[in-house]
Amino acid sequence: MTIGQNTPPDPSRNPEDPGCQGRTSDLPGDPGSLPARQPSAREVSDFKTARTLATVASVAGPVSVFFGGMPLSVAGAVCGAIALRRFGRLAAEGSELSMAAARLMRSSVIGLIVCVVAFALNAYSFFTVLPEVLQMMEFGELDLSVESGVGSASGQSATWG
């Protein structure tokens, strides 16, 4: 038995077929819409830049929860917002990049939402811990000087005596 033996053959697509005559492009909208035009160099450059910005937004949100904090989540949100605007403009222009830009708009929206949520989590944790850190600094429980022997083996440990 060979692969595809039980499947019916694909119907041939004849250009004179009445079902194919009115269709000139795969863009959403009217089936008889004008064919998509070739994108200009500026549109291709904007698409690549927006794609990079959407990727930065998608990565910056989760990373900022652990390492970057609020500045990284703000940078990711700004990148996501810029990418969203560029994809929106490219999707409305009617070139061959319009469909790809419309699909990548969803990616930039998700990246933007993740960055905003990460910013909210970082802000909440910062403002929750800040009074405790300030209190520790006020009473001398938190020594931020390097000369105090932090990480050195000299001196006795408070834990082990």
Backbone as ProteinMPNN parsed JSONL, in Angstrom:
{"seq_chain_A": "MTIGQNTPPDPSRNPEDPGCQGRTSDLPGDPGSLPARQPSAREVSDFKTARTLATVASVAGPVSVFFGGMPLSVAGAVCGAIALRRFGRLAAEGSELSMAAARLMRSSVIGLIVCVVAFALNAYSFFTVLPEVLQMMEFGELDLSVESGVGSASGQSATWG", "coords_chain_A": {"N_chain_A": [[0.846, -1.16, 0.0], [0.603, 2.174, -0.836], [1.461, 5.524, 0.099], [-1.158, 7.783, 0.269], [-2.832, 6.419, -1.435], [-5.516, 5.867, -0.979], [-6.735, 8.293, -1.097], [-8.672, 10.737, -2.827], [-7.885, 12.068, -6.088], [-6.465, 15.362, -6.456], [-8.461, 18.048, -7.55], [-7.989, 19.578, -10.699], [-6.892, 22.892, -11.222], [-8.264, 25.011, -13.211], [-7.692, 27.907, -15.103], [-9.778, 28.981, -16.565], [-11.953, 28.23, -15.187], [-15.116, 28.967, -13.815], [-15.256, 29.46, -11.052], [-12.808, 30.471, -10.317], [-12.342, 32.837, -11.624], [-13.108, 35.427, -10.623], [-11.429, 35.872, -8.516], [-8.61, 37.524, -7.496], [-6.682, 38.072, -5.625], [-5.397, 37.169, -2.357], [-6.118, 38.756, -0.284], [-8.071, 39.925, 2.499], [-11.518, 40.752, 2.196], [-13.351, 41.988, -0.576], [-13.949, 39.474, -3.062], [-13.298, 40.151, -5.619], [-11.286, 42.034, -5.486], [-8.578, 44.355, -6.103], [-5.356, 43.262, -7.289], [-2.674, 42.545, -4.999], [-0.16, 44.938, -4.408], [3.372, 45.281, -4.977], [5.539, 45.568, -2.19], [7.146, 48.592, -1.092], [10.573, 49.671, -0.62], [10.763, 51.082, 1.749], [8.513, 50.156, 3.127], [9.195, 47.462, 3.491], [11.44, 47.762, 5.103], [10.245, 49.016, 7.342], [8.579, 46.91, 8.107], [10.42, 44.923, 8.874], [11.692, 46.226, 10.994], [9.529, 46.607, 12.743], [8.908, 43.955, 13.253], [11.187, 43.148, 14.662], [10.944, 44.826, 16.901], [8.554, 43.823, 17.988], [9.43, 41.302, 18.727], [11.315, 41.986, 20.679], [9.587, 43.089, 22.581], [8.102, 40.819, 23.254], [10.004, 39.235, 24.499], [11.116, 40.855, 26.48], [9.193, 41.264, 28.489], [8.724, 38.774, 30.102], [11.414, 38.405, 30.93], [11.933, 40.714, 32.383], [10.587, 40.342, 34.75], [12.238, 38.793, 36.315], [14.93, 39.769, 36.037], [15.327, 42.423, 34.848], [13.553, 44.296, 35.894], [11.492, 47.188, 36.491], [12.43, 49.161, 34.563], [13.135, 47.606, 32.26], [10.695, 46.389, 31.639], [9.17, 48.638, 30.972], [10.591, 49.522, 28.729], [10.124, 47.337, 27.028], [7.332, 47.529, 26.769], [7.11, 49.969, 25.421], [8.414, 49.304, 23.024], [6.626, 47.325, 22.117], [4.315, 48.892, 21.718], [5.145, 50.65, 19.693], [5.685, 48.791, 17.659], [3.107, 47.783, 17.282], [1.742, 50.016, 16.248], [3.181, 50.38, 13.84], [2.713, 47.952, 12.514], [-0.035, 48.148, 12.247], [-0.264, 50.318, 10.487], [1.066, 49.245, 8.255], [-0.601, 47.085, 7.668], [-2.845, 48.325, 6.704], [-2.091, 49.389, 4.281], [-2.222, 47.799, 1.977], [-0.367, 46.203, 0.58], [1.697, 43.358, -0.351], [2.711, 42.663, 2.084], [0.72, 43.106, 3.869], [-0.997, 41.094, 4.911], [0.808, 39.561, 6.452], [1.617, 41.527, 8.252], [-0.796, 42.037, 9.535], [-1.167, 39.622, 10.869], [1.045, 39.631, 12.568], [0.441, 41.694, 14.216], [-1.028, 40.721, 16.324], [0.923, 39.37, 17.787], [2.478, 41.52, 18.678], [0.611, 42.825, 20.294], [0.216, 40.933, 22.307], [2.813, 40.848, 23.383], [2.947, 43.487, 24.338], [0.932, 43.457, 26.304], [1.987, 41.527, 28.061], [4.291, 42.867, 28.916], [3.157, 45.068, 30.253], [1.815, 43.771, 32.342], [4.037, 42.613, 33.593], [5.334, 44.953, 34.392], [3.483, 45.88, 36.274], [3.635, 43.84, 38.2], [6.336, 44.095, 38.953], [6.331, 46.726, 39.958], [4.55, 46.467, 42.108], [5.962, 44.619, 43.755], [8.268, 46.129, 44.238], [7.319, 48.417, 45.636], [6.275, 47.138, 47.817], [8.453, 46.023, 49.131], [10.118, 48.199, 49.554], [9.547, 49.902, 51.946], [10.446, 48.183, 54.005], [13.172, 47.847, 53.407], [14.058, 50.492, 53.662], [13.567, 50.842, 56.403], [15.349, 48.977, 57.48], [17.761, 50.136, 56.688], [17.654, 52.483, 58.161], [17.815, 51.666, 60.849], [20.268, 50.485, 60.886], [20.56, 47.826, 60.245], [21.017, 47.017, 57.729], [23.795, 47.035, 55.986], [25.393, 48.676, 53.543], [27.987, 49.031, 52.707], [31.075, 48.151, 51.111], [33.354, 47.512, 52.45], [32.763, 46.155, 54.743], [33.152, 43.483, 54.859], [31.506, 41.754, 53.505], [30.843, 38.752, 52.107], [33.422, 37.885, 52.585], [35.807, 35.738, 54.229], [36.851, 36.408, 56.642], [36.482, 37.127, 60.105], [33.805, 36.377, 62.464], [30.927, 34.437, 61.868], [27.544, 35.371, 62.229], [25.708, 33.42, 62.333], [27.0, 30.914, 62.817], [28.673, 31.422, 64.91]], "CA_chain_A": [[0.0, 0.0, 0.0], [1.408, 3.388, -0.921], [0.9, 6.683, 0.784], [-2.086, 8.563, -0.538], [-3.544, 5.58, -2.384], [-6.945, 5.912, -0.725], [-7.25, 9.66, -1.181], [-9.051, 11.082, -4.199], [-6.933, 12.992, -6.699], [-6.8, 16.77, -6.339], [-9.036, 18.58, -8.786], [-7.098, 20.523, -11.368], [-7.373, 24.267, -11.172], [-8.261, 25.56, -14.558], [-7.924, 29.348, -15.017], [-11.047, 29.329, -17.179], [-13.014, 27.771, -14.301], [-15.874, 30.131, -13.349], [-15.033, 29.703, -9.632], [-11.519, 31.104, -10.101], [-12.187, 34.041, -12.423], [-13.265, 36.661, -9.877], [-10.459, 35.95, -7.42], [-7.324, 38.008, -7.98], [-5.715, 38.123, -4.534], [-5.802, 36.491, -1.14], [-6.378, 39.733, 0.761], [-9.45, 39.876, 2.961], [-12.379, 41.758, 1.597], [-14.075, 41.548, -1.752], [-13.227, 38.495, -3.868], [-12.85, 40.761, -6.856], [-10.464, 43.195, -5.175], [-7.394, 44.537, -6.93], [-4.234, 42.443, -6.822], [-1.786, 43.197, -4.048], [0.997, 45.547, -5.048], [4.66, 44.952, -4.38], [5.884, 46.536, -1.15], [8.3, 49.441, -1.361], [11.719, 49.414, 0.254], [10.443, 51.652, 3.052], [7.573, 49.241, 3.782], [9.945, 46.268, 3.91], [12.26, 48.181, 6.241], [9.337, 49.189, 8.475], [8.112, 45.583, 8.525], [11.509, 44.248, 9.597], [11.882, 46.927, 12.265], [8.389, 46.295, 13.599], [9.047, 42.55, 13.658], [12.211, 43.132, 15.706], [10.37, 45.458, 18.088], [7.589, 42.887, 18.565], [10.214, 40.253, 19.376], [11.859, 42.566, 21.91], [8.488, 43.199, 23.543], [7.72, 39.477, 23.707], [11.055, 38.689, 25.355], [11.4, 41.759, 27.602], [8.214, 41.108, 29.569], [9.069, 37.712, 31.054], [12.755, 38.593, 31.485], [11.927, 41.809, 33.35], [10.064, 39.882, 36.036], [13.329, 38.212, 37.09], [16.209, 40.457, 35.991], [15.39, 43.813, 34.424], [12.73, 45.171, 36.699], [10.573, 48.127, 35.849], [12.938, 49.79, 33.333], [13.053, 46.691, 31.121], [9.297, 46.196, 31.25], [8.752, 49.861, 30.29], [11.202, 49.49, 27.39], [9.389, 46.35, 26.247], [6.006, 48.058, 26.458], [7.286, 50.986, 24.38], [8.697, 48.575, 21.772], [5.378, 46.696, 21.692], [3.393, 49.92, 21.222], [5.655, 51.113, 18.394], [5.464, 47.707, 16.7], [1.67, 47.719, 17.017], [1.408, 51.129, 15.345], [3.758, 50.137, 12.509], [1.977, 46.857, 11.869], [-1.343, 48.667, 11.866], [-0.101, 51.125, 9.277], [1.41, 48.356, 7.139], [-1.764, 46.244, 7.346], [-3.838, 49.134, 5.998], [-1.572, 49.904, 3.017], [-2.663, 46.969, 0.862], [0.706, 45.546, -0.157], [1.802, 41.931, -0.062], [3.053, 42.519, 3.501], [-0.441, 43.437, 4.693], [-1.463, 39.914, 5.643], [1.799, 39.231, 7.471], [1.556, 42.578, 9.267], [-2.023, 41.833, 10.312], [-0.95, 38.477, 11.764], [2.034, 39.972, 13.587], [-0.149, 42.644, 15.161], [-1.423, 39.945, 17.504], [2.14, 39.124, 18.555], [2.88, 42.747, 19.366], [-0.376, 43.086, 21.346], [0.519, 40.007, 23.403], [4.04, 41.349, 24.005], [2.609, 44.699, 25.068], [0.178, 43.063, 27.498], [2.91, 40.851, 28.982], [5.157, 43.895, 29.507], [2.373, 45.858, 31.204], [1.614, 42.921, 33.519], [5.335, 42.517, 34.267], [5.558, 46.236, 35.071], [2.616, 45.918, 37.453], [4.216, 42.939, 39.206], [7.574, 44.696, 39.45], [5.997, 47.897, 40.769], [3.973, 45.974, 43.355], [7.016, 44.056, 44.606], [9.168, 47.208, 44.642], [6.706, 49.241, 46.662], [6.04, 46.302, 48.989], [9.728, 45.789, 49.805], [10.796, 49.46, 49.818], [9.523, 50.34, 53.357], [11.277, 47.297, 54.827], [14.577, 48.164, 53.135], [14.322, 51.79, 54.287], [13.62, 50.635, 57.845], [16.596, 48.286, 57.785], [18.845, 51.109, 56.546], [17.524, 53.46, 59.24], [18.249, 51.085, 62.114], [21.61, 49.939, 60.749], [20.547, 46.385, 60.005], [21.434, 46.808, 56.351], [25.035, 47.761, 55.744], [25.645, 48.616, 52.119], [29.383, 49.311, 52.38], [31.828, 46.999, 50.617], [34.443, 47.242, 53.374], [32.292, 45.477, 55.947], [33.492, 42.073, 54.82], [30.439, 40.967, 52.917], [31.37, 37.73, 51.21], [34.781, 37.487, 52.943], [35.863, 34.674, 55.219], [37.383, 36.905, 57.908], [35.466, 37.455, 61.115], [32.906, 35.305, 62.831], [29.6, 34.507, 61.301], [26.51, 35.506, 63.248], [24.944, 32.181, 62.369], [27.757, 29.785, 63.35], [29.393, 31.849, 66.097]], "C_chain_A": [[0.9, 1.233, 0.0], [0.7, 4.523, -0.212], [0.008, 7.447, -0.178], [-2.884, 7.741, -1.532], [-5.053, 5.691, -2.206], [-7.538, 7.311, -0.82], [-7.617, 9.969, -2.626], [-8.052, 12.082, -4.78], [-7.417, 14.433, -6.537], [-7.406, 17.262, -7.636], [-8.084, 19.601, -9.397], [-7.728, 21.903, -11.324], [-7.184, 24.871, -12.553], [-8.521, 27.06, -14.462], [-9.241, 29.761, -15.655], [-12.231, 28.89, -16.325], [-13.766, 28.984, -13.745], [-15.653, 30.429, -11.862], [-13.747, 30.45, -9.36], [-11.396, 32.448, -10.809], [-12.234, 35.315, -11.595], [-12.198, 36.869, -8.822], [-9.104, 36.382, -7.967], [-6.286, 38.107, -6.883], [-6.277, 37.398, -3.326], [-6.055, 37.466, -0.002], [-7.818, 39.627, 1.218], [-10.256, 40.986, 2.317], [-13.119, 41.172, 0.421], [-13.278, 40.521, -2.531], [-12.709, 39.106, -5.168], [-11.966, 41.974, -6.627], [-9.221, 43.218, -6.069], [-6.263, 43.669, -6.413], [-3.327, 43.248, -5.896], [-0.571, 43.74, -4.787], [2.259, 45.127, -4.316], [5.002, 45.994, -3.321], [7.11, 47.349, -1.542], [9.419, 49.103, -0.384], [11.458, 49.951, 1.658], [9.499, 50.732, 3.825], [8.273, 47.982, 4.278], [10.802, 46.59, 5.123], [11.404, 48.374, 7.487], [8.847, 47.846, 9.008], [9.182, 44.872, 9.344], [11.745, 44.9, 10.955], [10.752, 46.606, 13.233], [8.451, 44.852, 14.093], [10.078, 42.415, 14.772], [11.675, 43.727, 17.001], [9.349, 44.546, 18.767], [8.309, 41.746, 19.277], [10.801, 40.754, 20.683], [10.772, 42.663, 22.972], [8.092, 41.834, 24.1], [8.737, 38.889, 24.672], [11.247, 39.542, 26.606], [10.436, 41.586, 28.76], [8.573, 40.015, 30.555], [10.45, 37.885, 31.687], [12.743, 39.665, 32.567], [11.368, 41.397, 34.704], [11.208, 39.382, 36.914], [14.574, 39.089, 37.134], [16.125, 41.965, 35.761], [14.575, 44.776, 35.24], [11.849, 46.084, 35.877], [11.149, 48.791, 34.598], [12.842, 48.884, 32.103], [11.612, 46.467, 30.687], [8.742, 47.446, 30.565], [9.325, 49.896, 28.874], [10.484, 48.49, 26.488], [8.006, 46.833, 25.861], [6.084, 49.128, 25.369], [7.559, 50.319, 23.032], [7.425, 47.912, 21.239], [4.395, 47.703, 21.116], [3.843, 50.446, 19.853], [5.424, 50.056, 17.324], [3.993, 47.608, 16.321], [1.249, 48.824, 16.049], [1.939, 50.877, 13.933], [3.033, 49.009, 11.789], [0.589, 47.31, 11.442], [-1.286, 49.494, 10.594], [0.208, 50.252, 8.067], [0.224, 47.487, 6.722], [-2.791, 47.013, 6.528], [-3.377, 49.574, 4.604], [-1.913, 49.038, 1.813], [-1.556, 46.342, 0.039], [0.724, 44.057, 0.191], [2.151, 41.674, 1.411], [1.857, 42.723, 4.42], [-0.928, 42.251, 5.514], [-0.493, 39.526, 6.751], [1.779, 40.26, 8.6], [0.312, 42.408, 10.137], [-1.863, 40.663, 11.278], [0.021, 38.825, 12.884], [1.54, 41.045, 14.552], [-0.54, 41.933, 16.452], [-0.214, 39.672, 18.394], [2.577, 40.367, 19.314], [1.891, 43.115, 20.467], [-0.094, 42.192, 22.551], [1.783, 40.454, 24.131], [3.795, 42.59, 24.838], [1.872, 44.367, 26.366], [1.09, 42.398, 28.521], [3.822, 41.871, 29.66], [4.405, 44.742, 30.524], [2.115, 45.053, 32.48], [2.913, 42.78, 34.305], [5.661, 43.816, 35.001], [4.721, 46.318, 36.341], [3.166, 45.021, 38.565], [5.488, 43.525, 39.805], [7.291, 45.9, 40.344], [5.415, 47.469, 42.116], [5.062, 45.437, 44.281], [7.982, 45.138, 45.085], [8.57, 48.018, 45.784], [6.317, 48.445, 47.905], [7.325, 46.157, 49.8], [10.403, 47.096, 50.221], [10.707, 49.915, 51.277], [10.389, 49.477, 54.276], [12.747, 47.592, 54.646], [14.937, 49.501, 53.777], [14.415, 51.673, 55.807], [14.914, 49.945, 58.24], [17.787, 49.242, 57.674], [18.829, 52.109, 57.707], [18.063, 52.922, 60.551], [19.612, 50.405, 62.012], [21.655, 48.44, 60.531], [21.018, 46.046, 58.6], [22.651, 47.666, 56.104], [25.397, 47.593, 54.279], [27.094, 48.883, 51.74], [30.102, 48.024, 52.0], [32.878, 46.591, 51.631], [34.005, 46.443, 54.59], [32.578, 43.981, 55.933], [32.387, 41.197, 54.276], [31.059, 40.009, 51.921], [32.78, 37.297, 51.558], [34.729, 36.461, 54.067], [36.353, 35.167, 56.565], [36.234, 37.269, 58.853], [34.562, 36.263, 61.38], [31.546, 35.531, 62.215], [28.581, 34.588, 62.435], [25.713, 34.214, 63.396], [25.702, 31.077, 63.102], [28.638, 30.171, 64.526], [30.812, 31.942, 65.858]], "O_chain_A": [[1.858, 1.305, 0.77], [-0.505, 4.475, 0.038], [0.395, 7.718, -1.315], [-3.554, 8.308, -2.394], [-5.794, 5.617, -3.186], [-8.743, 7.48, -0.635], [-6.944, 9.511, -3.549], [-7.444, 12.855, -4.04], [-8.62, 14.693, -6.486], [-6.915, 16.927, -8.715], [-7.456, 20.386, -8.687], [-8.949, 22.048, -11.382], [-6.073, 25.189, -12.977], [-9.479, 27.465, -13.802], [-9.775, 30.814, -15.306], [-13.382, 29.141, -16.683], [-13.141, 29.927, -13.258], [-15.852, 31.571, -11.448], [-13.589, 31.018, -8.278], [-10.403, 33.144, -10.598], [-11.446, 36.224, -11.856], [-12.085, 37.97, -8.283], [-8.516, 35.692, -8.8], [-5.098, 38.219, -7.186], [-7.459, 37.058, -3.271], [-6.194, 37.04, 1.145], [-8.698, 39.282, 0.429], [-9.72, 42.029, 1.943], [-13.474, 39.993, 0.423], [-12.062, 40.658, -2.662], [-11.751, 38.591, -5.745], [-11.898, 42.856, -7.483], [-8.873, 42.221, -6.702], [-6.211, 43.369, -5.22], [-3.231, 44.471, -6.002], [-0.024, 43.087, -5.676], [2.209, 44.675, -3.172], [4.775, 47.185, -3.535], [7.999, 46.857, -2.236], [9.223, 48.34, 0.562], [11.882, 49.348, 2.644], [9.658, 50.547, 5.031], [7.973, 47.491, 5.366], [10.888, 45.796, 6.06], [11.789, 47.944, 8.574], [8.715, 47.665, 10.219], [8.887, 44.288, 10.387], [11.973, 44.211, 11.949], [10.996, 46.359, 14.414], [8.083, 44.569, 15.233], [9.874, 41.656, 15.72], [11.925, 43.192, 18.08], [9.286, 44.5, 19.996], [7.848, 41.275, 20.317], [10.792, 40.039, 21.685], [11.015, 42.351, 24.138], [7.783, 41.71, 25.285], [8.374, 38.127, 25.568], [11.513, 39.006, 27.682], [10.833, 41.749, 29.914], [8.716, 40.296, 31.745], [10.639, 37.548, 32.856], [13.46, 39.548, 33.561], [11.654, 42.048, 35.709], [11.154, 39.531, 38.135], [15.226, 39.155, 38.175], [16.818, 42.715, 36.449], [14.88, 45.968, 35.273], [11.509, 45.795, 34.729], [10.407, 48.974, 33.633], [12.503, 49.354, 31.017], [11.335, 46.366, 29.492], [7.918, 47.325, 29.659], [8.626, 50.257, 27.927], [10.259, 48.769, 25.31], [7.548, 46.578, 24.747], [5.221, 49.185, 24.493], [6.998, 50.724, 22.014], [7.175, 47.937, 20.034], [3.713, 47.41, 20.135], [3.019, 50.658, 18.964], [5.014, 50.379, 16.209], [3.669, 47.372, 15.156], [0.474, 48.574, 15.126], [1.244, 51.126, 12.949], [2.768, 49.102, 10.59], [0.095, 46.9, 10.392], [-2.155, 49.382, 9.728], [-0.322, 50.483, 6.98], [0.067, 47.187, 5.538], [-3.528, 46.418, 5.742], [-4.183, 50.079, 3.823], [-1.887, 49.546, 0.692], [-1.791, 45.979, -1.114], [-0.128, 43.568, 0.933], [1.908, 40.581, 1.922], [1.972, 42.532, 5.63], [-1.238, 42.401, 6.695], [-0.913, 39.2, 7.861], [1.911, 39.903, 9.771], [0.371, 42.616, 11.349], [-2.376, 40.714, 12.395], [-0.147, 38.374, 14.017], [2.157, 41.277, 15.592], [-0.396, 42.487, 17.542], [-0.316, 39.737, 19.619], [3.0, 40.277, 20.466], [2.299, 43.671, 21.487], [-0.16, 42.65, 23.692], [1.824, 40.441, 25.361], [4.364, 42.739, 25.92], [2.167, 44.946, 27.412], [0.982, 42.669, 29.717], [4.098, 41.753, 30.854], [4.968, 45.1, 31.559], [2.19, 45.6, 33.581], [2.905, 42.822, 35.535], [6.203, 43.785, 36.106], [5.207, 46.78, 37.373], [3.16, 45.403, 39.735], [5.696, 43.463, 41.017], [7.94, 46.074, 41.376], [5.752, 48.047, 43.149], [5.082, 45.768, 45.467], [8.466, 45.075, 46.215], [9.24, 48.277, 46.784], [6.054, 49.039, 48.95], [7.283, 46.167, 51.03], [11.194, 47.093, 51.164], [11.741, 50.298, 51.825], [10.995, 49.986, 55.219], [13.503, 47.59, 55.618], [16.005, 49.631, 54.375], [15.248, 52.331, 56.43], [15.517, 50.307, 59.251], [18.718, 49.166, 58.475], [19.887, 52.529, 58.176], [18.709, 53.658, 61.296], [20.062, 49.8, 62.986], [22.728, 47.845, 60.63], [21.377, 44.902, 58.322], [22.549, 48.89, 56.02], [25.678, 46.482, 53.829], [27.405, 48.957, 50.552], [29.781, 46.946, 52.501], [33.261, 45.422, 51.67], [34.854, 46.087, 55.407], [32.274, 43.286, 56.903], [32.347, 40.002, 54.569], [31.735, 40.435, 50.985], [33.313, 36.411, 50.89], [33.724, 36.339, 54.766], [36.285, 34.428, 57.547], [35.155, 37.669, 58.417], [34.55, 35.284, 60.634], [31.084, 36.662, 62.065], [28.743, 33.947, 63.474], [25.122, 33.948, 64.442], [25.116, 30.372, 63.923], [29.3, 29.302, 65.092], [31.569, 32.291, 66.764]]}, "name": "protein", "num_of_chains": 1, "seq": "MTIGQNTPPDPSRNPEDPGCQGRTSDLPGDPGSLPARQPSAREVSDFKTARTLATVASVAGPVSVFFGGMPLSVAGAVCGAIALRRFGRLAAEGSELSMAAARLMRSSVIGLIVCVVAFALNAYSFFTVLPEVLQMMEFGELDLSVESGVGSASGQSATWG"}
